[in-house]
Short mmCIF file of C-alpha atoms in Angstrom, two decimals:
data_model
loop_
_atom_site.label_atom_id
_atom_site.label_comp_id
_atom_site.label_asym_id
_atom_site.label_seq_id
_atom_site.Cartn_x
_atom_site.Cartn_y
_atom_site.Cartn_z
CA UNK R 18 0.00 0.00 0.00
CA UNK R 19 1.45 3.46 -0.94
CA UNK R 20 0.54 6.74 -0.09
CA UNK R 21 0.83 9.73 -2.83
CA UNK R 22 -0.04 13.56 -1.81
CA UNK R 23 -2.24 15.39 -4.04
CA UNK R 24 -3.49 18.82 -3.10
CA UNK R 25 -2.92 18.14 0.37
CA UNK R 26 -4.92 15.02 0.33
CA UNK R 27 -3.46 11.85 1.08
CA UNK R 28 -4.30 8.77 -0.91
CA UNK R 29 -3.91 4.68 -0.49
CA UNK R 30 -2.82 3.27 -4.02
CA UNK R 31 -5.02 0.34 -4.79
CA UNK R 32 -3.46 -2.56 -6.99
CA UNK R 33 -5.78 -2.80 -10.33
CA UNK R 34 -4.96 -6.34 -11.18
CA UNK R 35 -7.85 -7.50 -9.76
CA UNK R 36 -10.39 -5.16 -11.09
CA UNK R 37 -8.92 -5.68 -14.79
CA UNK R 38 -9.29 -9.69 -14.02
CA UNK R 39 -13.08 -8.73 -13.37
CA UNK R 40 -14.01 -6.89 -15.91
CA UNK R 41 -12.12 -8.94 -18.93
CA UNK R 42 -14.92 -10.56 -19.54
CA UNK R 43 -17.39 -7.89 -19.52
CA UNK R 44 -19.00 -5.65 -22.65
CA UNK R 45 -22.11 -4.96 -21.02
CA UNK R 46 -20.32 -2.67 -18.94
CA UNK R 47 -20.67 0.88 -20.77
CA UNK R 48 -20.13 4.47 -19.12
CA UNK R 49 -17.53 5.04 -16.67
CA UNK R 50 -20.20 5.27 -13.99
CA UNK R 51 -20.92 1.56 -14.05
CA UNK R 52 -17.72 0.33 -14.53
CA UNK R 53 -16.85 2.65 -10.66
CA UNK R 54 -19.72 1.25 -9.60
CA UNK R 55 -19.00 -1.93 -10.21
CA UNK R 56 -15.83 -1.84 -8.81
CA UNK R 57 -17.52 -0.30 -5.21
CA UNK R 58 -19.88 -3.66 -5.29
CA UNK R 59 -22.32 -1.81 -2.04
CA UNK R 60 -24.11 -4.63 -0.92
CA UNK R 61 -27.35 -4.61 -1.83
CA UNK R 62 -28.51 -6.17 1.47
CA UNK R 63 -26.98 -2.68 3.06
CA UNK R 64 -29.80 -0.18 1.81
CA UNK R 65 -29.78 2.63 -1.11
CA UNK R 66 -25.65 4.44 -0.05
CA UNK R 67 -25.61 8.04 -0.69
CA UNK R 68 -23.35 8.47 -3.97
CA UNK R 69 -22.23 11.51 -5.87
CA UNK R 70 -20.68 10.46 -9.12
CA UNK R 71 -18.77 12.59 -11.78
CA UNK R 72 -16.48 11.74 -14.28
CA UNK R 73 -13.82 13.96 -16.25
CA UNK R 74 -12.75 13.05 -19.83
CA UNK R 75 -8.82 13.20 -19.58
CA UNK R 76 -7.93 11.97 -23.89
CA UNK R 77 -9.55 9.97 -26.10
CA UNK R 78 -11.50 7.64 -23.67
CA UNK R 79 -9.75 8.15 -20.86
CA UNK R 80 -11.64 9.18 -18.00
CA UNK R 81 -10.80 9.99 -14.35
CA UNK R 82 -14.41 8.87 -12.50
CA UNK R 83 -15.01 10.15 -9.02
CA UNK R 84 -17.45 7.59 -6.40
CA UNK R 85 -17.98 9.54 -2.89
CA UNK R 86 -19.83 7.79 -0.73
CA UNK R 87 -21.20 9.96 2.14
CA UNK R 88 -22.82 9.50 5.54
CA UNK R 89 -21.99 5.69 5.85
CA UNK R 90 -23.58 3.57 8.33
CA UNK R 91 -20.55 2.75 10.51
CA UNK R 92 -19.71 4.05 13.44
CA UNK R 93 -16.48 5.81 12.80
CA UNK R 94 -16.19 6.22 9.03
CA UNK R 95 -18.07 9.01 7.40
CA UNK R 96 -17.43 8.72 4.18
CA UNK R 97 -15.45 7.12 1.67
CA UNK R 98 -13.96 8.62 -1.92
CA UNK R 99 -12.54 6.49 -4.38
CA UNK R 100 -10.82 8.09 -8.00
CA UNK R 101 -10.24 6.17 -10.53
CA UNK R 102 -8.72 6.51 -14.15
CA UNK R 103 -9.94 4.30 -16.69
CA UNK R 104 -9.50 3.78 -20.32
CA UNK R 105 -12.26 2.52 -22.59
CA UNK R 106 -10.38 0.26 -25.46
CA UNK R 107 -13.35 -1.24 -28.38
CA UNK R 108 -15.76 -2.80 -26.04
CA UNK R 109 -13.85 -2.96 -22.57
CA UNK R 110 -12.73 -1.07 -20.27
CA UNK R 111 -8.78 -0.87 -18.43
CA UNK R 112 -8.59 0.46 -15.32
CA UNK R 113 -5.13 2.05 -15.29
CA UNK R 114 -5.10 3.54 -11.53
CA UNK R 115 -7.31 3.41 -7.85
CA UNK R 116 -6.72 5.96 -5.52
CA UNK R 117 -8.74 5.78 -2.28
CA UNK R 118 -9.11 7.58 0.99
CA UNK R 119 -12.37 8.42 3.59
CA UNK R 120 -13.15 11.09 6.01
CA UNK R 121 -13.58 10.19 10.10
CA UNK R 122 -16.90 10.91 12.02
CA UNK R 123 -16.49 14.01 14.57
CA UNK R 124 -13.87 12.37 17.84
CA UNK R 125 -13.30 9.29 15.83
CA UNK R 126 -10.17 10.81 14.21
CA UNK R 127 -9.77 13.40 10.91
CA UNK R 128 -12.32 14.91 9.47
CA UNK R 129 -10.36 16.07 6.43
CA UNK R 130 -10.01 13.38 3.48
CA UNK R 131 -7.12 10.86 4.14
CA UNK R 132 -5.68 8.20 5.29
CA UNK R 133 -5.17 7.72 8.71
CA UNK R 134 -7.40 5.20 10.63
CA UNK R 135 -10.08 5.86 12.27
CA UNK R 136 -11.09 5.45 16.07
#
């Protein structure tokens, strides 16, 4: 796990083997909103989460998509954002890189976006 600083927000790298695996096999999979939320897989059994999605066209099909997940239901995690850049090659997608951090509820730790645990 590596951390990268970015506007004075720290970030977890996540590996994207795993994703790519995944998603191989999949056309049906069309905008870069559902390929991100694919890759978040909220449990369905866990109620409608509060989402903002946006997405940014970087080049030709490359996109940088944006999942924020606000107001979780856990008891010291607020929220969660996850940024990922994606390329869209015929049919399928490759996700080229996960960054990832969250936000602490108030006394449970930061209340900023990073990475430090929460209490």
């Amino acid at each position: 796990m590596f951390s990268i600083i970015s506007c004075s927000e720290s970030f977890e790298t996540i590996d994207t083997e795993q994703i790519n695996k995944d998603i191989s096999a999949y056309t049906e999979i069309k905008t870069p909103e559902q390929l991100i939320l694919f890759y978040y897989n909220y449990p369905k059994n866990e109620g409608k989460p509060e989402l903002k999605l946006t997405k940014r066209k970087i080049d030709n099909q490359v996109y940088e998509i944006t999942l924020i997940h606000d107001h979780q239901a856990d008891d010291s995690q607020r929220a969660e954002k996850i940024i990922m850049t994606a390329k869209k090659i015929g049919e399928k997608w490759n996700v080229e890189k996960i960054l990832r951090n969250w936000k602490c509820r108030d006394g449970r730790g930061h209340t900023d976006w990073g990475t430090e645990n929460c209490d």
